[in-house]
Short mmCIF file of C-alpha atoms in Angstrom, two decimals:
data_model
loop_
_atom_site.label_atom_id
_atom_site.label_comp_id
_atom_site.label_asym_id
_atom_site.label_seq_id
_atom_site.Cartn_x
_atom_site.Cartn_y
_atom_site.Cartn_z
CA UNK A 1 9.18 -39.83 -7.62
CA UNK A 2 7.68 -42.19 -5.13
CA UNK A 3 4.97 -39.79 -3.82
CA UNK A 4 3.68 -39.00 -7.22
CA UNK A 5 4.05 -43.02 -7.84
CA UNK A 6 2.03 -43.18 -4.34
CA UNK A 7 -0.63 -40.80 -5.70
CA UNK A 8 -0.88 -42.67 -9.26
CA UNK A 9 -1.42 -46.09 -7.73
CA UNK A 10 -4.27 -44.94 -4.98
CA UNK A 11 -2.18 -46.91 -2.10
CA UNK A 12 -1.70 -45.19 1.06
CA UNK A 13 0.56 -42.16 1.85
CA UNK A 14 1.42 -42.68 5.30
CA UNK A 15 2.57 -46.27 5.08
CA UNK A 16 3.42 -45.69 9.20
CA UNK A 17 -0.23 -46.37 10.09
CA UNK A 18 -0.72 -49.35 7.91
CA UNK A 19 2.71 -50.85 9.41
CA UNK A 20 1.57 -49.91 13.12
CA UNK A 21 -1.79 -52.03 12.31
CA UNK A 22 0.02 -55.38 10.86
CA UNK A 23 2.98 -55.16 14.04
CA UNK A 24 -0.39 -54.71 16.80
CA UNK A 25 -2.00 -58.20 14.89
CA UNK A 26 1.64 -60.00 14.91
CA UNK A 27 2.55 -59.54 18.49
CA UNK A 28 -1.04 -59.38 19.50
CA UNK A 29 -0.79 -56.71 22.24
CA UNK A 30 -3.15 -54.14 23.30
CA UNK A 31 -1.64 -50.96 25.19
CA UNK A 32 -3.54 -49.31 28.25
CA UNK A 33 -6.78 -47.43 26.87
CA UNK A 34 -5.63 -44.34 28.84
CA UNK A 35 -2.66 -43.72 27.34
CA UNK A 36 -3.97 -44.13 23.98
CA UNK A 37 -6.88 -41.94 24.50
CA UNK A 38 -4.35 -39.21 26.55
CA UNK A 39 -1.89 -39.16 23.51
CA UNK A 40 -4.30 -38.83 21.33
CA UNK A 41 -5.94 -36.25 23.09
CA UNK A 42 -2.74 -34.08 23.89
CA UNK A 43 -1.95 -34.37 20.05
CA UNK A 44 -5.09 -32.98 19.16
CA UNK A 45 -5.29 -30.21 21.52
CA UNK A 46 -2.39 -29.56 20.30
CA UNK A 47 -3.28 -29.16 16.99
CA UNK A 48 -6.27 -26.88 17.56
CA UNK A 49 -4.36 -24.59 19.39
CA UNK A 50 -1.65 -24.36 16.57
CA UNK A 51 -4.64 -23.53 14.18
CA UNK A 52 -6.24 -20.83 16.69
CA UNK A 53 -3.12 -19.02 17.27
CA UNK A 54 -2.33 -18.78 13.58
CA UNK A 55 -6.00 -17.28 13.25
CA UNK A 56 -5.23 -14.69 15.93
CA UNK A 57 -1.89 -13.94 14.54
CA UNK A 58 -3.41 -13.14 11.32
CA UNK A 59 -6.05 -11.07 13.05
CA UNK A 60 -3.61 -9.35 14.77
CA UNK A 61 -1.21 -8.36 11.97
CA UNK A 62 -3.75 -6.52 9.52
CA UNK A 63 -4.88 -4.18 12.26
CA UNK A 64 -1.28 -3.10 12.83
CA UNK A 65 -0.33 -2.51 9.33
CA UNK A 66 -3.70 -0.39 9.07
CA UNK A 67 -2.75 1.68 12.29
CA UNK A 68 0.59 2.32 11.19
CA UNK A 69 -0.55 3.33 7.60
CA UNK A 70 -3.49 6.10 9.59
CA UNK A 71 -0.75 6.78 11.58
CA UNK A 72 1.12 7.93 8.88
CA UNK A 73 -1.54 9.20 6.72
CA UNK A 74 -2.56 10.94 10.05
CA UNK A 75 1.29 12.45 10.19
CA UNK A 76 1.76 13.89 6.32
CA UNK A 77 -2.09 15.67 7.41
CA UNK A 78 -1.34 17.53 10.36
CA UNK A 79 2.48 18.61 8.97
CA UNK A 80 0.91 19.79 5.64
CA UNK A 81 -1.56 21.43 8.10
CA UNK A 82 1.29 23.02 10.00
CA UNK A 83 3.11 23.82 7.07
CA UNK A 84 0.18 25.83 5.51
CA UNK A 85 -0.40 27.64 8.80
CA UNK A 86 3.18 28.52 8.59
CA UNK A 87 2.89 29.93 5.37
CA UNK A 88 -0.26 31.85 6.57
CA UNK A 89 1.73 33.77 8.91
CA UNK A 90 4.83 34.43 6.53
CA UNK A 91 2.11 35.74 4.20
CA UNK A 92 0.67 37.95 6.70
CA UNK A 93 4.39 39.41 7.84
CA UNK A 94 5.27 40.13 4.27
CA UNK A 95 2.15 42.06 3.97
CA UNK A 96 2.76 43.93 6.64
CA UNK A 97 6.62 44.49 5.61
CA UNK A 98 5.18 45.92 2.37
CA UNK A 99 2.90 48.16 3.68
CA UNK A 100 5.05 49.63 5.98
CA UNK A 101 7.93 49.70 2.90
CA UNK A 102 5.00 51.29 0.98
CA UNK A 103 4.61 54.26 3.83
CA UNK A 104 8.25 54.62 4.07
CA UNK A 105 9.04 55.28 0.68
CA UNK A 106 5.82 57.62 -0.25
CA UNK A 107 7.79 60.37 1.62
CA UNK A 108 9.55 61.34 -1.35
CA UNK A 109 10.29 61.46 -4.76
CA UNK A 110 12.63 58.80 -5.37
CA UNK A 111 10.98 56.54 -3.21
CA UNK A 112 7.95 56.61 -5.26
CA UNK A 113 9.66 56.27 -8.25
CA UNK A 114 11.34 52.88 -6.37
CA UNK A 115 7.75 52.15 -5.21
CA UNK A 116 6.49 51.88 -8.81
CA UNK A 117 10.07 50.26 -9.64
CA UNK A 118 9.13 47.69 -6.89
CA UNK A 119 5.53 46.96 -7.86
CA UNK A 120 6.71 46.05 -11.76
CA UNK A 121 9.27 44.20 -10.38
CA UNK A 122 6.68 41.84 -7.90
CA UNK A 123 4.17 41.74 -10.87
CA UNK A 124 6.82 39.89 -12.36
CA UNK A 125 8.17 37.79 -9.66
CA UNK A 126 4.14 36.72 -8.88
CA UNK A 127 5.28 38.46 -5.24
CA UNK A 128 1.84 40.11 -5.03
CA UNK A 129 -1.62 39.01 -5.42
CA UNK A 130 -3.44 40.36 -8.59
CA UNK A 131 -6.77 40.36 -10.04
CA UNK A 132 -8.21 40.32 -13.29
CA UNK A 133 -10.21 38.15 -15.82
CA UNK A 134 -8.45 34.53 -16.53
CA UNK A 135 -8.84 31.32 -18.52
CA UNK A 136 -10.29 28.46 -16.11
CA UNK A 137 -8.56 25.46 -17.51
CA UNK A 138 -10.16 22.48 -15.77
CA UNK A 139 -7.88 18.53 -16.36
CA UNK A 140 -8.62 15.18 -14.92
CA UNK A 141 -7.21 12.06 -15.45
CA UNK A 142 -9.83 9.84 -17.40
CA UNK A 143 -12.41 7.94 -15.72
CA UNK A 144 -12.41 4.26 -16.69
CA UNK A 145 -13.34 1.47 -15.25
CA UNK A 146 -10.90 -0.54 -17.18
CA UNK A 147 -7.79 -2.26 -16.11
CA UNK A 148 -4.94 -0.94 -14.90
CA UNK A 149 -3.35 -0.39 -18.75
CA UNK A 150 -6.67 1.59 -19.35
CA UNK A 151 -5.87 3.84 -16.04
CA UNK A 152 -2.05 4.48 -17.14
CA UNK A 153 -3.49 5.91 -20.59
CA UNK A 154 -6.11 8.08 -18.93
CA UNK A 155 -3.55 9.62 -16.60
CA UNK A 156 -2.38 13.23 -16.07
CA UNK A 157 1.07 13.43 -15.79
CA UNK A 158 3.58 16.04 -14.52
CA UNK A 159 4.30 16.65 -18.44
CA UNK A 160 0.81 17.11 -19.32
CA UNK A 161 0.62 19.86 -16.24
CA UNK A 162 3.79 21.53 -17.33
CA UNK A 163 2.70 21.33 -21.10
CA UNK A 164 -0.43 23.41 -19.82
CA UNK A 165 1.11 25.76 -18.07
CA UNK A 166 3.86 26.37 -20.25
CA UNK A 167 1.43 26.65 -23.09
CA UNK A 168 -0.65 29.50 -21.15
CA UNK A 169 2.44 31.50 -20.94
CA UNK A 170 2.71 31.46 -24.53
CA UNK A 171 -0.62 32.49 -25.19
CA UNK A 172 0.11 35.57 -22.93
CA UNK A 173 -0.61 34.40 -19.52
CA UNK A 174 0.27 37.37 -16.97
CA UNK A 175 -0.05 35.01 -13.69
CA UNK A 176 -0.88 31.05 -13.72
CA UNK A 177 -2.01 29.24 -10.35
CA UNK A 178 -2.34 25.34 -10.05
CA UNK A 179 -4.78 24.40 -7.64
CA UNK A 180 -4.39 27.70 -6.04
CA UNK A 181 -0.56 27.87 -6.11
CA UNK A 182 0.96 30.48 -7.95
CA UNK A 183 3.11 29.86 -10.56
CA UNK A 184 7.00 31.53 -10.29
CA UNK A 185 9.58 31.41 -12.41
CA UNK A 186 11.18 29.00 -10.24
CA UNK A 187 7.81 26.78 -9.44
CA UNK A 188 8.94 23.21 -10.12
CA UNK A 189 6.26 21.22 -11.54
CA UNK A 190 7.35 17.55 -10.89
CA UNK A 191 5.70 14.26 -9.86
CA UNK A 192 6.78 11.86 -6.74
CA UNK A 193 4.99 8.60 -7.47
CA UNK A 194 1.68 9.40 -8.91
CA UNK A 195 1.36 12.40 -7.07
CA UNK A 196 2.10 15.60 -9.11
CA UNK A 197 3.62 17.99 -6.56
CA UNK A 198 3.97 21.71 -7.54
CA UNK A 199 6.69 23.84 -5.91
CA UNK A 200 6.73 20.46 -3.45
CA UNK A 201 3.25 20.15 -2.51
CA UNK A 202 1.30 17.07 -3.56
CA UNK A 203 -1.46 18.10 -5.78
CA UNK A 204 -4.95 15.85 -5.94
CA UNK A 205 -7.01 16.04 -8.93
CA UNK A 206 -8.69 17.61 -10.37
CA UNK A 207 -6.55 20.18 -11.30
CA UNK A 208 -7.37 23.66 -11.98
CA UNK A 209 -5.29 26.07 -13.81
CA UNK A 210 -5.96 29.30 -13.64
CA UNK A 211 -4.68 31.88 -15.96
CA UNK A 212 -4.87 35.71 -15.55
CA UNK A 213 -4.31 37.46 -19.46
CA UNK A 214 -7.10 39.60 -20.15
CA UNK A 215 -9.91 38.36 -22.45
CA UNK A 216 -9.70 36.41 -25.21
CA UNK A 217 -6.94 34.12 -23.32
CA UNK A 218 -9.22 30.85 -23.52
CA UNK A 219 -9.53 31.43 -27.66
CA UNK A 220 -5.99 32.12 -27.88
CA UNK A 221 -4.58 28.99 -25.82
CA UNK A 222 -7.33 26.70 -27.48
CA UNK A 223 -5.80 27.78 -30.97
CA UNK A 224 -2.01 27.02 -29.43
CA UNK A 225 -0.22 24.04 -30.09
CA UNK A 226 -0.64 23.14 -26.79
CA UNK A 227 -4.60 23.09 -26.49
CA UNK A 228 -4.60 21.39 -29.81
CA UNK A 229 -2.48 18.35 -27.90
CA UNK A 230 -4.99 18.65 -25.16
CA UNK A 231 -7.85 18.47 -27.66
CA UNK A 232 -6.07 15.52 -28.92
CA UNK A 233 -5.81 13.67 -25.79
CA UNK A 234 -9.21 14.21 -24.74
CA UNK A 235 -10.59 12.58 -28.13
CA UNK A 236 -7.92 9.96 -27.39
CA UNK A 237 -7.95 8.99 -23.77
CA UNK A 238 -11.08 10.51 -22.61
CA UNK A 239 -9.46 13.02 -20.14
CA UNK A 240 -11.19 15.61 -18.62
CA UNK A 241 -10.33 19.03 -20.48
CA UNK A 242 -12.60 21.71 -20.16
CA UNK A 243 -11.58 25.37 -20.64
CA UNK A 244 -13.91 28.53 -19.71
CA UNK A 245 -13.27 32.21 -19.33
CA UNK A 246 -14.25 33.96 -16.23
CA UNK A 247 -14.12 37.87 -15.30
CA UNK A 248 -12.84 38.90 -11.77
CA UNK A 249 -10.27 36.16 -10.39
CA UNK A 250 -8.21 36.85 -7.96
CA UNK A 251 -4.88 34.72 -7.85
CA UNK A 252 -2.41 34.87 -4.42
CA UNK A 253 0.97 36.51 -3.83
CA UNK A 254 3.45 33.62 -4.39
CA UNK A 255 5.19 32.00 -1.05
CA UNK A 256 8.28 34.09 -0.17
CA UNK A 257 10.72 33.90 -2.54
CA UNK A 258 14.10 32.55 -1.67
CA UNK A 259 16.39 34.83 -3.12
CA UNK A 260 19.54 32.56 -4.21
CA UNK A 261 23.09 34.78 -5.44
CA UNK A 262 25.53 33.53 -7.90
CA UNK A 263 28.88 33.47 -6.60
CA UNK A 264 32.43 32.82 -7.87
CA UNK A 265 34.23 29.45 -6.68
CA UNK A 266 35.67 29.61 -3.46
CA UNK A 267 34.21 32.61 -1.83
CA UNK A 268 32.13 31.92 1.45
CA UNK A 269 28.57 31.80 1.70
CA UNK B 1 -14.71 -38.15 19.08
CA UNK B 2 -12.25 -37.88 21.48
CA UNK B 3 -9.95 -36.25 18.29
CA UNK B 4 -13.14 -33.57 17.96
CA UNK B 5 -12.97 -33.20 21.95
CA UNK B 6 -9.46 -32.46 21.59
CA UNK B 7 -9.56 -30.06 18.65
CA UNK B 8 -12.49 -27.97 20.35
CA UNK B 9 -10.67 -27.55 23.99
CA UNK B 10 -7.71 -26.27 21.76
CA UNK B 11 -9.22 -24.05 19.74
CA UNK B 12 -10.67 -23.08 23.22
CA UNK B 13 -7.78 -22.73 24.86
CA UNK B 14 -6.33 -20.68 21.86
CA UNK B 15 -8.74 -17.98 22.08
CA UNK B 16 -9.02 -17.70 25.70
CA UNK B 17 -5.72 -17.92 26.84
CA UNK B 18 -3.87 -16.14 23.46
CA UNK B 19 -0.53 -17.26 24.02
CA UNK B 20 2.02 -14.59 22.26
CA UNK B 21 4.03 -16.55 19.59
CA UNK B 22 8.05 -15.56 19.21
CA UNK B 23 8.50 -13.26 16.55
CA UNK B 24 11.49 -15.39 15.12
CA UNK B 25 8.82 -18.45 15.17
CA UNK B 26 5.61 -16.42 13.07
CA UNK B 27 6.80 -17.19 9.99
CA UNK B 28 7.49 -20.74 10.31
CA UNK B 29 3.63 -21.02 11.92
CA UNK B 30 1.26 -21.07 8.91
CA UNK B 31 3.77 -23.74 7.23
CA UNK B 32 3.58 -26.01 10.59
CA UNK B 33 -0.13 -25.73 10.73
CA UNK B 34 -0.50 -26.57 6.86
CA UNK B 35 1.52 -29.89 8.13
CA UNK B 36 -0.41 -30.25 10.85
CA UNK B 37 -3.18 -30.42 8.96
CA UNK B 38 -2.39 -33.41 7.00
CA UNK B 39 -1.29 -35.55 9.62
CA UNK B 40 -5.00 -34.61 10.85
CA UNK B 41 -6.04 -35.76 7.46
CA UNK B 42 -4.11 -38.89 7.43
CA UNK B 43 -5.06 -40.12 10.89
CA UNK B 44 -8.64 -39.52 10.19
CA UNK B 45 -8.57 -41.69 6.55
CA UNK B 46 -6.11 -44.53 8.87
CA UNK B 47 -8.76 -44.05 11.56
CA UNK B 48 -11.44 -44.89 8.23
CA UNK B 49 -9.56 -47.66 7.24
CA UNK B 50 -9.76 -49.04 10.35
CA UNK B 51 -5.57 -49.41 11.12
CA UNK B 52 -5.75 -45.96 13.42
CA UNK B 53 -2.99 -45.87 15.77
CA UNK B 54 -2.58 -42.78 17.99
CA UNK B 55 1.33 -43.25 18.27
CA UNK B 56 1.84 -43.28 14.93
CA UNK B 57 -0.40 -40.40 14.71
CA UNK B 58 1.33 -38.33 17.69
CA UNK B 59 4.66 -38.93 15.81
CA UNK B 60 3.74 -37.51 12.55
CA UNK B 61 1.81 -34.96 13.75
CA UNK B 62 5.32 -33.49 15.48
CA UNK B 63 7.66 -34.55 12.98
CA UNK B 64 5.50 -33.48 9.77
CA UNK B 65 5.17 -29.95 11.62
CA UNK B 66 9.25 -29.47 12.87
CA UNK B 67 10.36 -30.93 9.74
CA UNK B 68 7.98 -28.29 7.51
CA UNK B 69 9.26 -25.69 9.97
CA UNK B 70 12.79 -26.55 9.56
CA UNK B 71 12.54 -26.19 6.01
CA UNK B 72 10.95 -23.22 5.54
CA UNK B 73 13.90 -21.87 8.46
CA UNK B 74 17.02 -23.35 6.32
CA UNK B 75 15.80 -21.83 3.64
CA UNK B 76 15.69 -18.54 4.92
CA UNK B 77 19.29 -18.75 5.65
CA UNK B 78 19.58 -20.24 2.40
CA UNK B 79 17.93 -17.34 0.70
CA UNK B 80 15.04 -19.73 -0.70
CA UNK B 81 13.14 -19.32 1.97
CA UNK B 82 9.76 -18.49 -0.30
CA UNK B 83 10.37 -21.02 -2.56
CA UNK B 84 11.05 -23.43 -0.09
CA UNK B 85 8.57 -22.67 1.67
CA UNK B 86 6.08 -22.99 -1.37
CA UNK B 87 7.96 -26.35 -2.37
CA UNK B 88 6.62 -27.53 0.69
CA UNK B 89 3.00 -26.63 1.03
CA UNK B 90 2.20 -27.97 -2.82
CA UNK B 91 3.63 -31.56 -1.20
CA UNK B 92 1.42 -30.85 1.38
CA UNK B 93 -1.17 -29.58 -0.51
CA UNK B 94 -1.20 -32.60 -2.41
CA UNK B 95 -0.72 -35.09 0.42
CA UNK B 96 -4.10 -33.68 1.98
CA UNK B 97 -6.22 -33.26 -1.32
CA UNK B 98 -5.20 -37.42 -1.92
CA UNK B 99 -6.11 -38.02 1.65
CA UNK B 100 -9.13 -36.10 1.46
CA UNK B 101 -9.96 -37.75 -1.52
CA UNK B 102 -9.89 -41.02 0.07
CA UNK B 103 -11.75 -39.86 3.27
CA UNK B 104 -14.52 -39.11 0.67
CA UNK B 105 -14.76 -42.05 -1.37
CA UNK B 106 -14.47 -44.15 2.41
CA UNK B 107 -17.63 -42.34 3.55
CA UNK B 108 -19.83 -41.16 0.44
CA UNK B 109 -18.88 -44.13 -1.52
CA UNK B 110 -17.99 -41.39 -4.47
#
């Protein structure tokens, strides 16, 4: 280990210089003062350069990475943006479709009787927009200002959403919404990172559940086993749980739902 | 002073005329410039001690900075390219704190 030897002792750790010195006194010889000074120079230009281009490299680099991130950010925006739009205008067509479904099948007897067939049906299938009195079920993930243990324990997760939601069914939810989204029986509640997306849309915080059931549905839930476990976590991790009962809310029609068919093996689609 | 000349017509030079680096040659560029850096430090404490010689300098100014590069690059093919490449700046690291340290106790006396 001669360089931590070299360090120990205090000597010298570029022997090269102390050589060059004791070879100039033996032989006695001085070299030209221009070529000293231009190699010197040329070295050290040289080495300024190599330190300003790192700088600008740097420089360079963290701008990119932020453009491409905004660009990106920038991307998921106007697609979501698009998407909704989209969504707008499938809404609009399938109210039109049911009114004129509606008009058609007043004509007669049967059709009503389908007509009142149909609406049962879409109450179920969250396929129309309804409006009543709900349970306001407000969640947040804890604020802290603790570490990053501290934030993990505070968090909502795509459990604690389903839990919620499952546990307003129970206590005889008609219609939930998350955020706005209505609930179907098919609405996956799942989570892609720490995003919690519902039916595939990223949710932020904080989120609102909203519960159509008639009155009483706050009492009921916050006697369930589920609002207990909220309760619990609350007192626990210091998340945000606050429940309230409110008289006319009106929750949306569900996207369109895709209709899917079981088939046997084999057949074609 | 002619070293400072030097150092301020590249730095200079740097910014005005931004020469665009390889990209197969960025990563080897901080590592050259931390060797760089202390055969700065060791011709300025040889230039203290009074044995300064500018060929001696010139030399391990572009051997310490191909060598670190080369390094750093056979350890990429290697696969231990980031511990390589750390291997080398603590030697470095410690090379120009020593020299530095010396450079100090030459001109404060401390």
């Amino acid at each position: 280990m001669s360089l931590l030897a070299d360090l120990l002792s205090g000597s010298g750790l570029d022997p090269g210089y102390e050589a060059a010195a004791a070879r100039r006194a033996a032989s006695g010889d001085r070299r030209s003062r221009t070529g000293r000074v231009s190699r010197l120079l040329a070295a050290t230009v040289l080495l300024g350069l190599l330190g300003a281009v790192a700088v600008i490299q740097v420089r360079r680099g963290a701008p990119v990475a932020e453009r491409q991130r905004n660009a990106l950010i920038g991307q998921i925006r106007s697609r979501t943006a698009e998407t909704d739009a989209l969504q707008r205008q499938a809404g609009t067509l399938q109210r039109r479709t049911e009114a004129l479904r509606r008009s058609a099948l007043a004509r007669s007897d049967a059709g009503q009787d389908a007509r009142r067939e149909l609406d049962r049906a879409a109450d179920a299938a969250a396929a129309a927009s309804v409006r009543g009195s709900a349970a306001i079920v407000t969640v947040d993930d804890a604020r802290t200002s603790g570490g990053a243990a501290a934030q993990q324990d505070g968090h909502i997760y795509d459990q604690d959403l389903q839990r919620l939601v499952n546990g307003l069914w129970a206590a005889g939810a008609t219609a939930v919404a998350v955020n706005g989204q209505r609930m179907t029986a098919t609405t996956a509640i799942r989570s892609a990172g720490d995003a919690i997306l519902v039916d595939y849309r990223p949710l932020s915080p904080p989120y609102t559940v909203t519960a159509l059931g008639g009155h009483g549905l706050d009492t009921a839930f916050a006697g369930s086993p589920a609002g207990r476990a909220f309760r619990t976590l609350k007192a626990t991790f210091g998340i945000r749980y606050d429940i309230r009962q409110e008289d006319d809310v009106r929750l949306p029609a569900a996207p369109a739902l895709r209709l899917r068919y079981a088939r046997t093996e084999g057949t074609p689609k | 002073m002619i070293a400072l000349i030097g150092l301020a017509a590249g730095v200079v030079l740097g910014f005005v005329v931004h020469p665009g680096v390889p990209l197969w040659l960025q990563p080897y560029l901080p590592i050259a410039i931390v060797a760089a850096l202390d055969a700065m430090f060791g011709g300025l404490r040889a230039r203290l001690d009074g044995v300064f010689d500018d060929k001696v300098f010139v030399v391990s100014f572009l051997s310490n900075t191909i060598i670190a590069a080369l390094i750093v690059f056979f350890g990429d093919q290697l696969g231990v390219g980031s511990q390589l490449s750390t291997g080398v700046v603590v030697v470095l690291g410690i090379r120009i704190f020593s020299n530095v340290a010396a450079i100090r106790r030459k001109l404060f006396q401390a």
